[in-house]
Amino acid sequence: MIAVKYFGAIAEKTKTQGEEISFSGLPLHQLIAALEQKYQLSQLFFSVAINQKIVQDTANYMLKSNDVVALLPPFAGG
């Protein structure tokens, strides 16, 4: 099981704050592509965090069981 959490504009677009996906061993880029297609997220900019760490190389990351994937909108500091 993989948990996916949505924040900010992404949560507004998906109309949920998260969901669970019932498989692992999935490349992260495939999960992101599936979510972008399901929710039409291609217009939104976001970062991806796995288990609370930002992942830069989404193309080569393999998801494991119990991973928590977070789609994070751009942050502004102040």
Short mmCIF file of N, CA and C in Angstrom, two decimals:
data_model
loop_
_atom_site.label_atom_id
_atom_site.label_comp_id
_atom_site.label_asym_id
_atom_site.label_seq_id
_atom_site.Cartn_x
_atom_site.Cartn_y
_atom_site.Cartn_z
N MET A 1 0.85 -1.18 0.00
CA MET A 1 0.00 0.00 0.00
C MET A 1 0.90 1.24 0.00
N ILE A 2 0.56 2.19 -0.84
CA ILE A 2 1.27 3.46 -0.90
C ILE A 2 0.26 4.56 -0.58
N ALA A 3 0.60 5.47 0.30
CA ALA A 3 -0.26 6.61 0.61
C ALA A 3 0.19 7.80 -0.23
N VAL A 4 -0.79 8.49 -0.82
CA VAL A 4 -0.51 9.70 -1.59
C VAL A 4 -1.25 10.84 -0.91
N LYS A 5 -0.51 11.92 -0.60
CA LYS A 5 -1.10 13.08 0.08
C LYS A 5 -1.01 14.28 -0.84
N TYR A 6 -2.08 15.08 -0.84
CA TYR A 6 -2.16 16.27 -1.69
C TYR A 6 -2.25 17.51 -0.82
N PHE A 7 -1.59 18.57 -1.26
CA PHE A 7 -1.57 19.82 -0.50
C PHE A 7 -1.88 21.00 -1.41
N GLY A 8 -2.40 22.07 -0.82
CA GLY A 8 -2.63 23.32 -1.54
C GLY A 8 -3.53 23.16 -2.75
N ALA A 9 -3.08 23.76 -3.88
CA ALA A 9 -3.87 23.75 -5.12
C ALA A 9 -4.10 22.33 -5.63
N ILE A 10 -3.18 21.43 -5.31
CA ILE A 10 -3.33 20.04 -5.76
C ILE A 10 -4.50 19.38 -5.02
N ALA A 11 -4.61 19.63 -3.73
CA ALA A 11 -5.75 19.11 -2.96
C ALA A 11 -7.05 19.71 -3.46
N GLU A 12 -7.03 20.98 -3.82
CA GLU A 12 -8.23 21.62 -4.37
C GLU A 12 -8.63 20.97 -5.69
N LYS A 13 -7.65 20.71 -6.54
CA LYS A 13 -7.93 20.12 -7.87
C LYS A 13 -8.44 18.69 -7.74
N THR A 14 -7.84 17.89 -6.84
CA THR A 14 -8.24 16.49 -6.68
C THR A 14 -9.49 16.34 -5.82
N LYS A 15 -9.85 17.40 -5.08
CA LYS A 15 -10.98 17.39 -4.16
C LYS A 15 -10.81 16.36 -3.04
N THR A 16 -9.57 16.08 -2.71
CA THR A 16 -9.26 15.19 -1.59
C THR A 16 -7.88 15.55 -1.05
N GLN A 17 -7.61 15.16 0.18
CA GLN A 17 -6.29 15.41 0.75
C GLN A 17 -5.38 14.20 0.64
N GLY A 18 -5.92 13.09 0.13
CA GLY A 18 -5.07 11.92 -0.02
C GLY A 18 -5.85 10.69 -0.42
N GLU A 19 -5.08 9.67 -0.78
CA GLU A 19 -5.66 8.38 -1.13
C GLU A 19 -4.60 7.31 -0.96
N GLU A 20 -5.04 6.07 -0.98
CA GLU A 20 -4.11 4.95 -0.89
C GLU A 20 -4.13 4.17 -2.19
N ILE A 21 -2.94 3.78 -2.64
CA ILE A 21 -2.77 3.00 -3.85
C ILE A 21 -2.32 1.60 -3.41
N SER A 22 -2.96 0.56 -3.94
CA SER A 22 -2.75 -0.78 -3.40
C SER A 22 -1.68 -1.60 -4.14
N PHE A 23 -0.59 -0.98 -4.53
CA PHE A 23 0.52 -1.74 -5.09
C PHE A 23 1.83 -1.01 -4.84
N SER A 24 2.93 -1.76 -4.93
CA SER A 24 4.25 -1.17 -4.77
C SER A 24 5.14 -1.72 -5.87
N GLY A 25 6.41 -1.36 -5.85
CA GLY A 25 7.30 -1.77 -6.91
C GLY A 25 7.03 -0.99 -8.18
N LEU A 26 6.34 0.12 -8.02
CA LEU A 26 5.95 0.98 -9.13
C LEU A 26 6.97 2.11 -9.27
N PRO A 27 7.43 2.41 -10.48
CA PRO A 27 8.30 3.58 -10.63
C PRO A 27 7.52 4.85 -10.31
N LEU A 28 8.15 5.75 -9.60
CA LEU A 28 7.50 6.99 -9.19
C LEU A 28 6.97 7.76 -10.40
N HIS A 29 7.73 7.79 -11.49
CA HIS A 29 7.27 8.57 -12.65
C HIS A 29 5.97 8.01 -13.23
N GLN A 30 5.74 6.70 -13.10
CA GLN A 30 4.48 6.12 -13.58
C GLN A 30 3.31 6.53 -12.70
N LEU A 31 3.54 6.56 -11.38
CA LEU A 31 2.50 7.01 -10.47
C LEU A 31 2.15 8.46 -10.75
N ILE A 32 3.16 9.31 -10.91
CA ILE A 32 2.91 10.73 -11.17
C ILE A 32 2.15 10.90 -12.49
N ALA A 33 2.55 10.17 -13.52
CA ALA A 33 1.86 10.26 -14.81
C ALA A 33 0.39 9.84 -14.68
N ALA A 34 0.14 8.78 -13.93
CA ALA A 34 -1.24 8.30 -13.74
C ALA A 34 -2.07 9.33 -12.98
N LEU A 35 -1.48 9.96 -11.95
CA LEU A 35 -2.21 10.96 -11.18
C LEU A 35 -2.45 12.22 -12.01
N GLU A 36 -1.45 12.60 -12.82
CA GLU A 36 -1.63 13.78 -13.68
C GLU A 36 -2.77 13.55 -14.66
N GLN A 37 -2.86 12.34 -15.20
CA GLN A 37 -3.93 12.03 -16.14
C GLN A 37 -5.29 11.96 -15.43
N LYS A 38 -5.33 11.31 -14.29
CA LYS A 38 -6.58 11.13 -13.56
C LYS A 38 -7.18 12.46 -13.13
N TYR A 39 -6.32 13.38 -12.65
CA TYR A 39 -6.79 14.64 -12.09
C TYR A 39 -6.48 15.86 -12.96
N GLN A 40 -5.94 15.67 -14.17
CA GLN A 40 -5.54 16.76 -15.04
C GLN A 40 -4.63 17.76 -14.30
N LEU A 41 -3.53 17.24 -13.77
CA LEU A 41 -2.60 18.06 -12.98
C LEU A 41 -1.49 18.68 -13.83
N SER A 42 -1.49 18.44 -15.13
CA SER A 42 -0.37 18.90 -15.96
C SER A 42 -0.19 20.41 -15.95
N GLN A 43 -1.21 21.16 -15.62
CA GLN A 43 -1.11 22.63 -15.56
C GLN A 43 -0.51 23.12 -14.24
N LEU A 44 -0.40 22.24 -13.27
CA LEU A 44 0.08 22.64 -11.94
C LEU A 44 1.55 22.29 -11.76
N PHE A 45 2.26 23.16 -11.06
CA PHE A 45 3.65 22.88 -10.69
C PHE A 45 3.65 22.32 -9.28
N PHE A 46 4.44 21.27 -9.06
CA PHE A 46 4.54 20.70 -7.72
C PHE A 46 5.84 19.93 -7.57
N SER A 47 6.25 19.80 -6.31
CA SER A 47 7.39 18.98 -5.95
C SER A 47 6.86 17.66 -5.40
N VAL A 48 7.70 16.65 -5.43
CA VAL A 48 7.31 15.35 -4.91
C VAL A 48 8.22 14.99 -3.74
N ALA A 49 7.60 14.60 -2.63
CA ALA A 49 8.35 14.14 -1.47
C ALA A 49 7.96 12.69 -1.20
N ILE A 50 8.95 11.89 -0.85
CA ILE A 50 8.70 10.51 -0.44
C ILE A 50 9.16 10.40 1.00
N ASN A 51 8.26 9.99 1.88
CA ASN A 51 8.59 9.84 3.30
C ASN A 51 9.24 11.10 3.84
N GLN A 52 8.68 12.25 3.50
CA GLN A 52 9.06 13.57 3.98
C GLN A 52 10.40 14.08 3.46
N LYS A 53 10.88 13.52 2.35
CA LYS A 53 12.12 14.01 1.73
C LYS A 53 11.84 14.30 0.26
N ILE A 54 12.20 15.51 -0.19
CA ILE A 54 11.99 15.89 -1.58
C ILE A 54 12.81 14.98 -2.49
N VAL A 55 12.19 14.49 -3.55
CA VAL A 55 12.87 13.63 -4.53
C VAL A 55 13.08 14.45 -5.80
N GLN A 56 14.35 14.61 -6.19
CA GLN A 56 14.68 15.35 -7.40
C GLN A 56 14.58 14.45 -8.63
N ASP A 57 15.03 13.21 -8.50
CA ASP A 57 15.11 12.29 -9.63
C ASP A 57 13.90 11.36 -9.64
N THR A 58 12.76 11.88 -10.10
CA THR A 58 11.54 11.08 -10.09
C THR A 58 11.56 9.99 -11.15
N ALA A 59 12.42 10.12 -12.16
CA ALA A 59 12.45 9.15 -13.25
C ALA A 59 12.99 7.79 -12.81
N ASN A 60 13.88 7.77 -11.82
CA ASN A 60 14.54 6.52 -11.43
C ASN A 60 14.15 6.01 -10.05
N TYR A 61 13.20 6.65 -9.38
CA TYR A 61 12.83 6.24 -8.02
C TYR A 61 11.78 5.13 -8.08
N MET A 62 12.05 4.04 -7.38
CA MET A 62 11.09 2.93 -7.28
C MET A 62 10.36 3.01 -5.94
N LEU A 63 9.06 3.02 -5.98
CA LEU A 63 8.27 3.07 -4.76
C LEU A 63 8.25 1.70 -4.08
N LYS A 64 8.20 1.75 -2.75
CA LYS A 64 8.14 0.54 -1.95
C LYS A 64 6.86 0.55 -1.12
N SER A 65 6.48 -0.60 -0.64
CA SER A 65 5.30 -0.71 0.21
C SER A 65 5.45 0.22 1.42
N ASN A 66 4.37 0.86 1.78
CA ASN A 66 4.28 1.78 2.92
C ASN A 66 4.94 3.14 2.68
N ASP A 67 5.39 3.43 1.45
CA ASP A 67 5.90 4.77 1.16
C ASP A 67 4.75 5.77 1.26
N VAL A 68 5.09 6.99 1.66
CA VAL A 68 4.14 8.09 1.67
C VAL A 68 4.62 9.11 0.65
N VAL A 69 3.82 9.31 -0.38
CA VAL A 69 4.14 10.24 -1.46
C VAL A 69 3.34 11.51 -1.23
N ALA A 70 4.01 12.66 -1.24
CA ALA A 70 3.32 13.93 -1.07
C ALA A 70 3.56 14.79 -2.30
N LEU A 71 2.48 15.35 -2.84
CA LEU A 71 2.58 16.31 -3.94
C LEU A 71 2.44 17.69 -3.33
N LEU A 72 3.52 18.47 -3.42
CA LEU A 72 3.61 19.74 -2.72
C LEU A 72 3.62 20.91 -3.69
N PRO A 73 2.78 21.91 -3.47
CA PRO A 73 2.79 23.09 -4.33
C PRO A 73 4.06 23.90 -4.05
N PRO A 74 4.38 24.85 -4.93
CA PRO A 74 5.55 25.71 -4.67
C PRO A 74 5.38 26.45 -3.33
N PHE A 75 6.50 26.62 -2.64
CA PHE A 75 6.49 27.30 -1.36
C PHE A 75 6.97 28.73 -1.53
N ALA A 76 6.44 29.62 -0.74
CA ALA A 76 6.92 31.01 -0.71
C ALA A 76 7.38 31.30 0.70
N GLY A 77 8.52 31.91 0.80
CA GLY A 77 9.06 32.24 2.13
C GLY A 77 8.76 33.69 2.49
N GLY A 78 8.99 33.98 3.74
CA GLY A 78 8.73 35.36 4.14
C GLY A 78 9.23 35.63 5.51
#
